[in-house]
mmCIF file of C-alpha atoms and ligand atoms in Angstrom:
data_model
loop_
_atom_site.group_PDB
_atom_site.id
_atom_site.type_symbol
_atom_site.label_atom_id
_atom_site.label_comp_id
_atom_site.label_asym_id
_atom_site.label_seq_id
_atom_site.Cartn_x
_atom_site.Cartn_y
_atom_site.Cartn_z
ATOM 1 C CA UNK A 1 20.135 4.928 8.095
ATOM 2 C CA UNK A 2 18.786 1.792 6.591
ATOM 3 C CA UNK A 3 17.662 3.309 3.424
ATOM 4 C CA UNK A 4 20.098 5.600 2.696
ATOM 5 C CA UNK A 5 20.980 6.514 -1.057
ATOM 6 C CA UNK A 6 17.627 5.002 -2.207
ATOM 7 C CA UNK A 7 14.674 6.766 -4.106
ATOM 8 C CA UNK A 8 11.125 4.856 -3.128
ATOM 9 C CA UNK A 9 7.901 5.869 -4.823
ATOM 10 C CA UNK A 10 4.844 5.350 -2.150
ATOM 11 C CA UNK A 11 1.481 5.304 -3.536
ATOM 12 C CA UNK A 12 -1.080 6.536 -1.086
ATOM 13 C CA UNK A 13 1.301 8.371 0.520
ATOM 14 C CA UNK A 14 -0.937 11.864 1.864
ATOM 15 C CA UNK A 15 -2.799 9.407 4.378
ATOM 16 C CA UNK A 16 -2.545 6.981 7.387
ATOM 17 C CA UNK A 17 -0.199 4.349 6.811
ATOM 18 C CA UNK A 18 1.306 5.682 3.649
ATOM 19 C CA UNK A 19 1.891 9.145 5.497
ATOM 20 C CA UNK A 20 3.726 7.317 8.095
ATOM 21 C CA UNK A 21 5.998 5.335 5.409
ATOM 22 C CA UNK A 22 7.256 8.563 3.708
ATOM 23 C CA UNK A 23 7.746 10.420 7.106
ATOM 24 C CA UNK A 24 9.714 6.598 8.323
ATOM 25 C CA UNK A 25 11.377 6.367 5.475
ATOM 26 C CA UNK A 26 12.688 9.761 4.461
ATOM 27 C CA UNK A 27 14.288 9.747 7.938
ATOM 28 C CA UNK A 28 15.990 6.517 6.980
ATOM 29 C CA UNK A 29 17.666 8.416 4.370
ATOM 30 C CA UNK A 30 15.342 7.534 1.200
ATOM 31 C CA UNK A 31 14.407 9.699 -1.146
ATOM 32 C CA UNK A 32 10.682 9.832 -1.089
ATOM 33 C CA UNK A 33 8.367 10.354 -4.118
ATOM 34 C CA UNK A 34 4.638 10.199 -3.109
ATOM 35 C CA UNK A 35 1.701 9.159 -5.747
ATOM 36 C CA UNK A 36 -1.736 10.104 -4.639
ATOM 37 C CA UNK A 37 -4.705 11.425 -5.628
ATOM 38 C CA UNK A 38 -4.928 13.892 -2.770
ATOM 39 C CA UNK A 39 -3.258 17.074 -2.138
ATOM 40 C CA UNK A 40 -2.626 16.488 1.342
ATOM 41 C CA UNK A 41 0.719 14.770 -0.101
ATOM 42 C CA UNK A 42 2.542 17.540 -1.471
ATOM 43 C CA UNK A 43 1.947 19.097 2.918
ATOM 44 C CA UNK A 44 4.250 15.367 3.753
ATOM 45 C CA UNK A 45 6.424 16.703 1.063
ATOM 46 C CA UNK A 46 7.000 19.869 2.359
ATOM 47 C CA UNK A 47 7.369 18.610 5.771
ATOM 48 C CA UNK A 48 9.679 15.955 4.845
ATOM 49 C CA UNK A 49 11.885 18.373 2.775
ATOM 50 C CA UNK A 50 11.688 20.888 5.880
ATOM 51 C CA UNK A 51 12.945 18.373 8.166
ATOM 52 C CA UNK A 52 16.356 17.996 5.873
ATOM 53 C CA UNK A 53 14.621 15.085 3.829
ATOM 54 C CA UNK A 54 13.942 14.956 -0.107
ATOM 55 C CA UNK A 55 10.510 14.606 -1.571
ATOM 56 C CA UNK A 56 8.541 14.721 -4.588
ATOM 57 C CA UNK A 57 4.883 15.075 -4.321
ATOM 58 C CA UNK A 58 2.582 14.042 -7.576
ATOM 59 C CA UNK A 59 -0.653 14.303 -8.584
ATOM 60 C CA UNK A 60 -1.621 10.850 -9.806
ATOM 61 C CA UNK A 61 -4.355 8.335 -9.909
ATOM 62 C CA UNK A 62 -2.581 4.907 -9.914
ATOM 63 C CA UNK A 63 -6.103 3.279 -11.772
ATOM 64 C CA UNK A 64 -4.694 5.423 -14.907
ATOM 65 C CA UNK A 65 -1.663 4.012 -16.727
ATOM 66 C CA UNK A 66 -1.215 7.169 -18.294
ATOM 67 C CA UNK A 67 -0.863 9.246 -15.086
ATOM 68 C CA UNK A 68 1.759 6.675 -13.698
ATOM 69 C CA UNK A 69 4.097 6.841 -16.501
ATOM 70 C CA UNK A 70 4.271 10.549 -16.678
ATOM 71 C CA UNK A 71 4.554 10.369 -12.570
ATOM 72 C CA UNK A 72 7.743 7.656 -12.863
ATOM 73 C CA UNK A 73 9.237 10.232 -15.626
ATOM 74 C CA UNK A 74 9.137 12.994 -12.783
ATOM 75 C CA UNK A 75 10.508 10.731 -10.146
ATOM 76 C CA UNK A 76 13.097 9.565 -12.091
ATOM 77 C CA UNK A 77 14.585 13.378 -13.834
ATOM 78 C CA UNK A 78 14.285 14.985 -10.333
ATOM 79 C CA UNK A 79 14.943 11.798 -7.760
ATOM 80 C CA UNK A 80 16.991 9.400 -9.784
ATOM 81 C CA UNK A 81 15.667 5.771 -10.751
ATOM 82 C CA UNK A 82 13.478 3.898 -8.354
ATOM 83 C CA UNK A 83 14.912 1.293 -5.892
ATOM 84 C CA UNK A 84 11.584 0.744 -4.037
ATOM 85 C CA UNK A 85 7.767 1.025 -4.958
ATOM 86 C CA UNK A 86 5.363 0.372 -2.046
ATOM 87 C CA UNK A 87 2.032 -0.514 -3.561
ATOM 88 C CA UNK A 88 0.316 0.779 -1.105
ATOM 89 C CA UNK A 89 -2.776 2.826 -2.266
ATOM 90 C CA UNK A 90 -6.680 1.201 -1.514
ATOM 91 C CA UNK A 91 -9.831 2.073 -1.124
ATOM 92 C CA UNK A 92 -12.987 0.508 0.470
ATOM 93 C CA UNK A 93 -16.741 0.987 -1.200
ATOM 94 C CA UNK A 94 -18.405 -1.569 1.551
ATOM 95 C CA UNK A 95 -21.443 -2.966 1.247
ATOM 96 C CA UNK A 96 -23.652 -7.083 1.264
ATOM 97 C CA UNK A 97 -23.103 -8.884 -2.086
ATOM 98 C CA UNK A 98 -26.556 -8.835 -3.237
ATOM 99 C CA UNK A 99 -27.075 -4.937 -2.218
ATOM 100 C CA UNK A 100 -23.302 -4.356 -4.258
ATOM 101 C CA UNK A 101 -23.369 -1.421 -6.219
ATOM 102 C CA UNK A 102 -21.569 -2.367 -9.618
ATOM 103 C CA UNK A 103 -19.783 0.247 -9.952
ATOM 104 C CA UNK A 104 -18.505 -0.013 -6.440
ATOM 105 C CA UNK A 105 -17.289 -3.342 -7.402
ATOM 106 C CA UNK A 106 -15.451 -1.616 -10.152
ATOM 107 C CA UNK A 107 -13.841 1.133 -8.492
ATOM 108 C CA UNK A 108 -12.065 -1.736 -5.881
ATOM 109 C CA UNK A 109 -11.032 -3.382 -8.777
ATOM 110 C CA UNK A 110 -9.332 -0.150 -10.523
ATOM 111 C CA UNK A 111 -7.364 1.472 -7.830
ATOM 112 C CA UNK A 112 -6.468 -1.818 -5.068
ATOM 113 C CA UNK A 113 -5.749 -4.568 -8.243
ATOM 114 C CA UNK A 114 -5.257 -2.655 -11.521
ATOM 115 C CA UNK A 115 -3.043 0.258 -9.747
ATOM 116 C CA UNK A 116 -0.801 -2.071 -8.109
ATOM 117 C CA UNK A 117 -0.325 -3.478 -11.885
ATOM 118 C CA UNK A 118 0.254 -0.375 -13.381
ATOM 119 C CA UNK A 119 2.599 1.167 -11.141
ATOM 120 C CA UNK A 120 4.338 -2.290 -11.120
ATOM 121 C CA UNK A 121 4.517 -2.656 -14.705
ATOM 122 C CA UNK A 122 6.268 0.365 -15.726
ATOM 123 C CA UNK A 123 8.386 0.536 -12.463
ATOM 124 C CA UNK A 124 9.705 -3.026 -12.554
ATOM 125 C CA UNK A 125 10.424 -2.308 -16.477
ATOM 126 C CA UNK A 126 13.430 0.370 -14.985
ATOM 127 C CA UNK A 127 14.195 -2.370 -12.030
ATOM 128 C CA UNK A 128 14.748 -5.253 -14.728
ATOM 129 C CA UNK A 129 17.373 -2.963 -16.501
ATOM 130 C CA UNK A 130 19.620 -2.486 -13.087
ATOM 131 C CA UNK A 131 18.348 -6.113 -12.249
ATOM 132 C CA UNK A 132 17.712 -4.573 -8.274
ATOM 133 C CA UNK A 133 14.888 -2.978 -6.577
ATOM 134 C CA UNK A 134 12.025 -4.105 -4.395
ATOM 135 C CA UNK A 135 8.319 -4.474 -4.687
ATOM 136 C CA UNK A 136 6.082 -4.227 -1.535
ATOM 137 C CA UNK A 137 2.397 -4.472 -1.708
ATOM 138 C CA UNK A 138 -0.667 -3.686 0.422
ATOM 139 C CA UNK A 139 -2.702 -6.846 0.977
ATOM 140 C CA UNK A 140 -4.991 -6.800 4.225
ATOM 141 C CA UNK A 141 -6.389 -9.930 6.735
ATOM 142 C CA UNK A 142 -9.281 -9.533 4.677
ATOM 143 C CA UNK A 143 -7.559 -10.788 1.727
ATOM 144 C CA UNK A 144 -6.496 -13.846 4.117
ATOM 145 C CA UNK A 145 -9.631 -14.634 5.737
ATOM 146 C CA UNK A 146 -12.464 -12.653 3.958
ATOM 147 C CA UNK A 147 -14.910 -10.344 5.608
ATOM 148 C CA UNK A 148 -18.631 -9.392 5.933
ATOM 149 C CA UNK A 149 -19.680 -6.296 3.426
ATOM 150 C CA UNK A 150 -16.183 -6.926 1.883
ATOM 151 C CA UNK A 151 -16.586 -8.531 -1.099
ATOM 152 C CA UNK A 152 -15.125 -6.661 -3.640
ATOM 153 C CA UNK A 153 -12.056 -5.101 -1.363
ATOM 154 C CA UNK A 154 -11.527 -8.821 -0.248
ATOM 155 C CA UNK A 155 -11.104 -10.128 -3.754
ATOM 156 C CA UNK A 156 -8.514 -7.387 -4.520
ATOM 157 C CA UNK A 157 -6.727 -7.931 -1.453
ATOM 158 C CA UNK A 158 -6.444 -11.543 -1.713
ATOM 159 C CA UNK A 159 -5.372 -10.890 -5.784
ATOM 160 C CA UNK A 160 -3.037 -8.827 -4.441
ATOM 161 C CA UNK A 161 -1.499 -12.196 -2.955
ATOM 162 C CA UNK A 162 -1.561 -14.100 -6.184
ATOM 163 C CA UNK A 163 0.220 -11.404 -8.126
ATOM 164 C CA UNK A 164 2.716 -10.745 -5.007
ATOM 165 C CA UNK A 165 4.199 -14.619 -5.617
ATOM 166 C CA UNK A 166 3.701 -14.814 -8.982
ATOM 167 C CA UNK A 167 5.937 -11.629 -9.657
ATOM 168 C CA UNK A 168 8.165 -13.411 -6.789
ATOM 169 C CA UNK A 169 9.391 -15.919 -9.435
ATOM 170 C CA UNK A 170 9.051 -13.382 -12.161
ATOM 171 C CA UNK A 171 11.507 -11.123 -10.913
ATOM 172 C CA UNK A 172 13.106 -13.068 -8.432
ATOM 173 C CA UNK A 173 15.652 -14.571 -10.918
ATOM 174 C CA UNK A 174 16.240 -11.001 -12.173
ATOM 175 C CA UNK A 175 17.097 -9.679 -8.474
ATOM 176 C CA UNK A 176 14.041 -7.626 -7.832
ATOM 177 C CA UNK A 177 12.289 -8.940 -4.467
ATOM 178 C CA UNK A 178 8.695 -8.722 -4.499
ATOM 179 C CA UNK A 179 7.052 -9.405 -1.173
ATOM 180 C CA UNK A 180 3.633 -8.233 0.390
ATOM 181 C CA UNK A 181 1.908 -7.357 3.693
ATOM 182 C CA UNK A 182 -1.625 -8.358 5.117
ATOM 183 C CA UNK A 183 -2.263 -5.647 8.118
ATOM 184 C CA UNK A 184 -5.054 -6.315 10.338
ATOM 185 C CA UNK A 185 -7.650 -3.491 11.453
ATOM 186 C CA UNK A 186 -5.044 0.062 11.475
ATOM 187 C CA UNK A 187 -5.938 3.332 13.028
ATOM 188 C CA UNK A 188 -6.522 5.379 10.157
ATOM 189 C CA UNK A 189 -9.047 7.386 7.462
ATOM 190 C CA UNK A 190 -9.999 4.244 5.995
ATOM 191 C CA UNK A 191 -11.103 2.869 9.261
ATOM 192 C CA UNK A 192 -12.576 5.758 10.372
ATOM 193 C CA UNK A 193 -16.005 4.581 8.319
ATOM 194 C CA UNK A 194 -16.171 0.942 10.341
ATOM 195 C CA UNK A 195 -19.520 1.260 12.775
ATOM 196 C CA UNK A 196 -17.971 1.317 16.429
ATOM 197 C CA UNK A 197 -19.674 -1.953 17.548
ATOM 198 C CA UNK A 198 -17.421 -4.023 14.228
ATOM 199 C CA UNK A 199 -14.460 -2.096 15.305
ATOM 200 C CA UNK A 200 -14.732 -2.822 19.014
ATOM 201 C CA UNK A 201 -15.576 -6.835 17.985
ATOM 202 C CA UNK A 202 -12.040 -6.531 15.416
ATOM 203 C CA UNK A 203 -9.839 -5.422 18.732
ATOM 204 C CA UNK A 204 -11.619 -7.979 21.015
ATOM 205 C CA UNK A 205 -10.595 -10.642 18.086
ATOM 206 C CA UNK A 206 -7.446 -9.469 18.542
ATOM 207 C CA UNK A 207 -5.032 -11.638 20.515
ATOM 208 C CA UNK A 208 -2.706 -8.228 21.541
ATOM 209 C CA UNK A 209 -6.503 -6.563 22.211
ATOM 210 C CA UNK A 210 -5.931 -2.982 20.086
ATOM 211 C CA UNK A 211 -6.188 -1.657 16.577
ATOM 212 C CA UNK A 212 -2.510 -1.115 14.434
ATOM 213 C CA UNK A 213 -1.218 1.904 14.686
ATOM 214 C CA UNK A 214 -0.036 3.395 11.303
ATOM 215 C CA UNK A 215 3.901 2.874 12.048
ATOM 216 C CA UNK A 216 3.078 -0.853 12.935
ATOM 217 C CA UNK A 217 3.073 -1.312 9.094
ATOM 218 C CA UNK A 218 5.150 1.593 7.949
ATOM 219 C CA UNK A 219 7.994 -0.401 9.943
ATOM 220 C CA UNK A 220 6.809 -3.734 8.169
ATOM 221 C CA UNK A 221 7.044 -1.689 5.377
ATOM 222 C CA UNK A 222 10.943 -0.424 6.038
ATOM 223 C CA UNK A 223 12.043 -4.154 7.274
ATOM 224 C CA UNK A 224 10.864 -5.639 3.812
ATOM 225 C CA UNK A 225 12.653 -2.657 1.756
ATOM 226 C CA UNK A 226 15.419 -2.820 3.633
ATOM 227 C CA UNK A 227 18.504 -4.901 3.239
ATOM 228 C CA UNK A 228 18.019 -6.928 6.498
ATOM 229 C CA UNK A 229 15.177 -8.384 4.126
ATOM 230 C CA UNK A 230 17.761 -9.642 1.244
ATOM 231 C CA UNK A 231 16.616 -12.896 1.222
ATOM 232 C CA UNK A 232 12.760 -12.130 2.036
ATOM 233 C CA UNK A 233 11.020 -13.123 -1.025
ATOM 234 C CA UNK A 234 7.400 -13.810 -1.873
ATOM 235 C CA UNK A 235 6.342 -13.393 1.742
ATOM 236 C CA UNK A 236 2.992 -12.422 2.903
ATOM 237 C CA UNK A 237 3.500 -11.169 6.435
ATOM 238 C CA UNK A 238 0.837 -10.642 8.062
ATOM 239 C CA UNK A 239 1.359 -7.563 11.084
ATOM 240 C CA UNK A 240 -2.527 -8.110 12.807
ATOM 241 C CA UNK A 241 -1.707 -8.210 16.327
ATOM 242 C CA UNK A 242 -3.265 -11.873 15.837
ATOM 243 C CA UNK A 243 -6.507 -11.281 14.398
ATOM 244 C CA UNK A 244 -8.703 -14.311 12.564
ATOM 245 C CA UNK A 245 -11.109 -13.420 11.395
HETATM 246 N N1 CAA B 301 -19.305 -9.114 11.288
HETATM 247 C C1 CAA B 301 -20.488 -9.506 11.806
HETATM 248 N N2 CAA B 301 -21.644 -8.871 11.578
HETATM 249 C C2 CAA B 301 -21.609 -7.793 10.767
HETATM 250 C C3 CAA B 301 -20.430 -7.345 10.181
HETATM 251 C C4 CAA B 301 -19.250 -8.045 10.479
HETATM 252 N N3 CAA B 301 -18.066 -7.703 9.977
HETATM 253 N N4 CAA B 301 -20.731 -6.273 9.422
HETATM 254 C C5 CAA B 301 -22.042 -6.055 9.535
HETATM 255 N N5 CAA B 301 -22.581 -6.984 10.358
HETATM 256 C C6 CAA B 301 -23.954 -7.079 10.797
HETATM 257 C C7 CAA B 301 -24.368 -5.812 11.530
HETATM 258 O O1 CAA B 301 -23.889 -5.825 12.876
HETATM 259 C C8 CAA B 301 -25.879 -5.877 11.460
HETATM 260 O O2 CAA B 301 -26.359 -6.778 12.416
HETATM 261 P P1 CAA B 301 -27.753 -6.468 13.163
HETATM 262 O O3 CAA B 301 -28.789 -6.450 12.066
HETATM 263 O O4 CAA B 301 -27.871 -7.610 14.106
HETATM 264 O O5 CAA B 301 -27.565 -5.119 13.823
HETATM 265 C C9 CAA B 301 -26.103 -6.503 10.070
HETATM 266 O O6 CAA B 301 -24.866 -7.132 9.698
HETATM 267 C C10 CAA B 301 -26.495 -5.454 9.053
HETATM 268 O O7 CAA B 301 -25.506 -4.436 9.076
HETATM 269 P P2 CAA B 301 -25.818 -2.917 8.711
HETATM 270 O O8 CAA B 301 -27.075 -2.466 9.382
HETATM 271 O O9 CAA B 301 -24.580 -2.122 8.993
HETATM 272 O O10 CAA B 301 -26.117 -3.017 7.134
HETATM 273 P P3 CAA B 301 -25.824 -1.955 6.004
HETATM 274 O O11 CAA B 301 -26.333 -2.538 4.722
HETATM 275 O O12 CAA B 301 -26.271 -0.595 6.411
HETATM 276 O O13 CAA B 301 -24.210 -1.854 5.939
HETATM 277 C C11 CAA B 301 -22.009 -2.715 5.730
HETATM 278 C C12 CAA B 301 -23.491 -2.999 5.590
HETATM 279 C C13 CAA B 301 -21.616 -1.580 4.745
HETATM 280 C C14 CAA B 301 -21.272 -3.991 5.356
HETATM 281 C C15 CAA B 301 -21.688 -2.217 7.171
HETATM 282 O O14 CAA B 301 -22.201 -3.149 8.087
HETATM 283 C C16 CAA B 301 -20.209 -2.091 7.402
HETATM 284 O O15 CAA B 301 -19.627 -1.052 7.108
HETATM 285 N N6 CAA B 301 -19.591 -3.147 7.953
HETATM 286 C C17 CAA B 301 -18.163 -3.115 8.232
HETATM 287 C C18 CAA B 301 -17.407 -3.747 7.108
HETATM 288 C C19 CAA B 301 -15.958 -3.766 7.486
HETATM 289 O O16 CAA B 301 -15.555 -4.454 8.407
HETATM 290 N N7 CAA B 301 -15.124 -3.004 6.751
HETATM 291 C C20 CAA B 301 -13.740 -2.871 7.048
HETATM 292 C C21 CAA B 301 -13.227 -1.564 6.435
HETATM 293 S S1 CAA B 301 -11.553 -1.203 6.900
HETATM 294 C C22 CAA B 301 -10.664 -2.162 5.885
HETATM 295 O O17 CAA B 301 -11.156 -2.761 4.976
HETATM 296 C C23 CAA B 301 -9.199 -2.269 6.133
HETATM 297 C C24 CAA B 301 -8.785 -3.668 6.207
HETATM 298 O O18 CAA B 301 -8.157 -4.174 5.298
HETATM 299 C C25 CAA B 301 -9.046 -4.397 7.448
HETATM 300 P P1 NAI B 302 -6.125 5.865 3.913
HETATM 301 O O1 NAI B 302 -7.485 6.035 3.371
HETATM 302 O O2 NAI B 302 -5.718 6.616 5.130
HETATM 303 O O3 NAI B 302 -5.040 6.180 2.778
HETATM 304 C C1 NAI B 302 -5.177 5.723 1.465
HETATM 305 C C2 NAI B 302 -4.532 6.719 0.519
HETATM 306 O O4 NAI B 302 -4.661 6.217 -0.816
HETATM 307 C C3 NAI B 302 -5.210 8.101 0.541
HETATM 308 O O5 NAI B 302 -4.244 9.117 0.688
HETATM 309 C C4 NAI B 302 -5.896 8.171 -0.792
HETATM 310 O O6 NAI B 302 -6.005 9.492 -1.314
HETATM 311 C C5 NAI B 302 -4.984 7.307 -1.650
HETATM 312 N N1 NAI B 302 -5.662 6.850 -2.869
HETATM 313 C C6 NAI B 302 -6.920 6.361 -2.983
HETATM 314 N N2 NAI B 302 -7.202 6.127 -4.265
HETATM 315 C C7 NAI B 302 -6.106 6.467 -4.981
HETATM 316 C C8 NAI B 302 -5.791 6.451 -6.355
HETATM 317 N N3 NAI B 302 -6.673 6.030 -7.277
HETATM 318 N N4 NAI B 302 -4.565 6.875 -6.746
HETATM 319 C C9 NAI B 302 -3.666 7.314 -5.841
HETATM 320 N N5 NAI B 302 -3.910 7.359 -4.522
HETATM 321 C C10 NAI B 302 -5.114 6.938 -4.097
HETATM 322 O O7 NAI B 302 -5.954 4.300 4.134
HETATM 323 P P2 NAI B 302 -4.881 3.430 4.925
HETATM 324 O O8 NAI B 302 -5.580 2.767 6.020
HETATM 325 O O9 NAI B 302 -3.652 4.192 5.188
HETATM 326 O O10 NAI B 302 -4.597 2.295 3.826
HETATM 327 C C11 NAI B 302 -3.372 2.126 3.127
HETATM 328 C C12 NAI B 302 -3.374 0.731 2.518
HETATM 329 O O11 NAI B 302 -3.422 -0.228 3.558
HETATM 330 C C13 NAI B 302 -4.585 0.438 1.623
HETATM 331 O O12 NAI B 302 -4.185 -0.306 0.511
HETATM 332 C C14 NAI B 302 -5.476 -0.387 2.515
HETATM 333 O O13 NAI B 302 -6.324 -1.208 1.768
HETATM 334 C C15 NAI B 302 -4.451 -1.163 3.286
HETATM 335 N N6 NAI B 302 -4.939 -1.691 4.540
HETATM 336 C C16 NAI B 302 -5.449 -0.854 5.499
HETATM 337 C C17 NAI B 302 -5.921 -1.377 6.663
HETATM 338 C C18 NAI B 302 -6.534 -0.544 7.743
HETATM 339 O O14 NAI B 302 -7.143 -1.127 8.656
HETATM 340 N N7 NAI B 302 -6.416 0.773 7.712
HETATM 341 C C19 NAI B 302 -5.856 -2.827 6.928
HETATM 342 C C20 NAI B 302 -5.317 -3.592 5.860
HETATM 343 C C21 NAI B 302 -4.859 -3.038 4.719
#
C-alpha cells in the first residue's frame, strides 16, 4: 500500500479522473477527503467506505475561500491533517476569442486558477507547520501547446504551470513537493462536450492512437504522491499518449 497512513484531499473528486483518484487511492491505503461541488461525491464516499476504505465527502466550491477553509476544518477533526492535496478540479466554457462570453472567461479563471490557490493556500499553511506534504495539480496539453476555442481554459492551464514551479521553490526548502500534470485528451464528462470529428482528429494526433483513460492520470496522480516520487519536484509530466498539438 503505497499510501498508507496518509489523509489526501481531492478536489473534483465525484467525476472522471478525480473519481478514479479517490477509488486508486483509498485502495492504496489513503484516507480520502473529496471537495466538489457535486453530490455524486458523497456516492464515491460511500463506496469507498463500503469497500473497507475511509472517506469524507464535502460540499464545496473551491472558487470560494470561505467554503475551503471550513472544508480543511472537517478534513482535518474527522481525517487528521492533510499529507496530499490534488488540485484537480476544472471546468471548460469553450468558445472563439472574439465570440468569448466574459463571464465565461471569468468562471475559467475562478474555479481552474483561483481554486487551485485557495485550496493551496490554506492547505500548504498546515503542510509548512509539519514541513511535509505534497501538492499535485491539474494542468492539461492545452496549457502546453494551446488550443482552438480554448482560450480562457488554456490560460489557466498553462498558469497552472507557473504557479506549480514557483511554489516548487517556495515550499521546496520547507519539504513540501509541489509538482503538476498536463494530461492529453481523457475519457471523461468533460470530454464528453468535444464534437466527434475534434475528438477523432485528438486520437489520430496521438502517437499511441486512443484517448486517456481516467486511471492513466489517477496513476500519474499516485506515482507523484507517492514516496517513489521523493525527489520529484517542480515537474510537469505530461501523460498524452504523445499528443502535439
Ligand atoms: N482544431 C481545428 N479546427 C477546429 C477546432 C480545433 N480544435 N475546433 C473547431 N474547429 C473548427 C471546426 O471544425 C469548424 O470548421 P468548419 O467550419 O470547417 O466545419 C470551425 O472551427 C468552426 O467550429 P464550430 O462550428 O464548432 O464553431 P462554434 O462557434 O459553434 O464552436 C467551439 C466553437 C466551441 C470552439 C467548438 O468548435 C468546440 O467545442 N471545439 C472543441 C474545443 C476543444 O477542443 N475543447 C477541448 C475540451 S476538453 C478539455 O479541455 C480537456 C483538456 O484539457 C484536453
Ligand atoms: P470532469 O468534468 O469529469 O470532473 C471535474 C469535477 O470537478 C466534477 O466532479 C465537477 O463537479 C468538479 N468541479 C467543477 N467545478 C468545481 C468547483 N468550483 N468546486 C469543486 N468542484 C468542482 O472532468 P475531468 O476530465 O475528470 O477533469 C479533471 C481535471 O483534469 C480538470 O482540472 C481538467 O481540466 C483536467 N484535464 C482533463 C482532461 C480531459 O481530457 N478530460 C485533459 C487535461 C486536463
Amino acid at each position: 500500500m503505497r499510501l498508507q497512513g496518509k489523509v489526501a484531499v481531492i478536489t473534483g473528486g465525484a467525476s472522471g479522473i478525480g473519481r478514479e483518484t479517490a477509488l486508486i487511492f483509498a485502495r492504496e491505503g489513503a484516507g480520502v477527503a473529496i471537495w466538489d461541488m457535486d453530490q455524486e461525491g458523497a456516492e464515491v464516499a460511500e463506496h469507498i467506505e463500503k469497500n473497507g476504505g475511509q472517506a469524507l465527502f464535502s460540499r464545496v466550491d473551491v472558487s470560494k475561500a470561505s467554503e475551503v477553509e471550513k472544508a480543511l476544518k472537517e478534513v482535518e477533526e474527522k481525517l487528521g491533517k492533510v499529507d496530499i492535496l490534488i488540485n484537480n478540479a476544472g471546468i471548460t466554457r469553450d468558445g472563439f476569442l472574439t465570440k468569448m462570453d466574459p463571464e465565461d472567461w471569468q468562471k475559467v479563471m475562478d474555479v481552474n486558477l483561483t481554486g487551485v490557490f485557495n485550496c493551496s493556500k490554506v492547505v500548504a499553511q498546515s503542510m509548512l507547520e509539519r514541513e511535509q506534504g505534497v501538492i499535485i495539480n491539474s494542468s492539461s496539453v492545452v496549457g502546453v501547446y494551446g488550443n482552438v476555442g480554448q482560450t480562457n481554459y488554456s490560460a489557466t492551464k498553462a498558469g497552472v504551470i507557473g504557479l506549480t514551479h514557483t511554489w516548487s521553490k517556495e515550499l521546496g526548502k520547507k519539504g513540501i513537493r509541489v509538482n503538476a500534470v498536463a494530461p492529453g485528451f481523457v475519457a471523461t464528462p468533460m470530454t464528453e462536450k468535444v464534437p466527434d470529428k475534434i475528438l477523432d482528429k485528438m486520437k489520430d494526433k496521438t502517437p499511441l492512437g486512443r484517448l486517456g483513460q481516467p486511471e492513466d492520470i489517477a496513476n500519474a496522480y499516485l506515482y507523484l504522491a507517492s514516496d517513489e516520487a521523493a525527489f520529484v519536484n517542480g515537474a510537469i509530466l505530461q501523460v498524452d499518449g504523445g499528443l502535439v498539438l
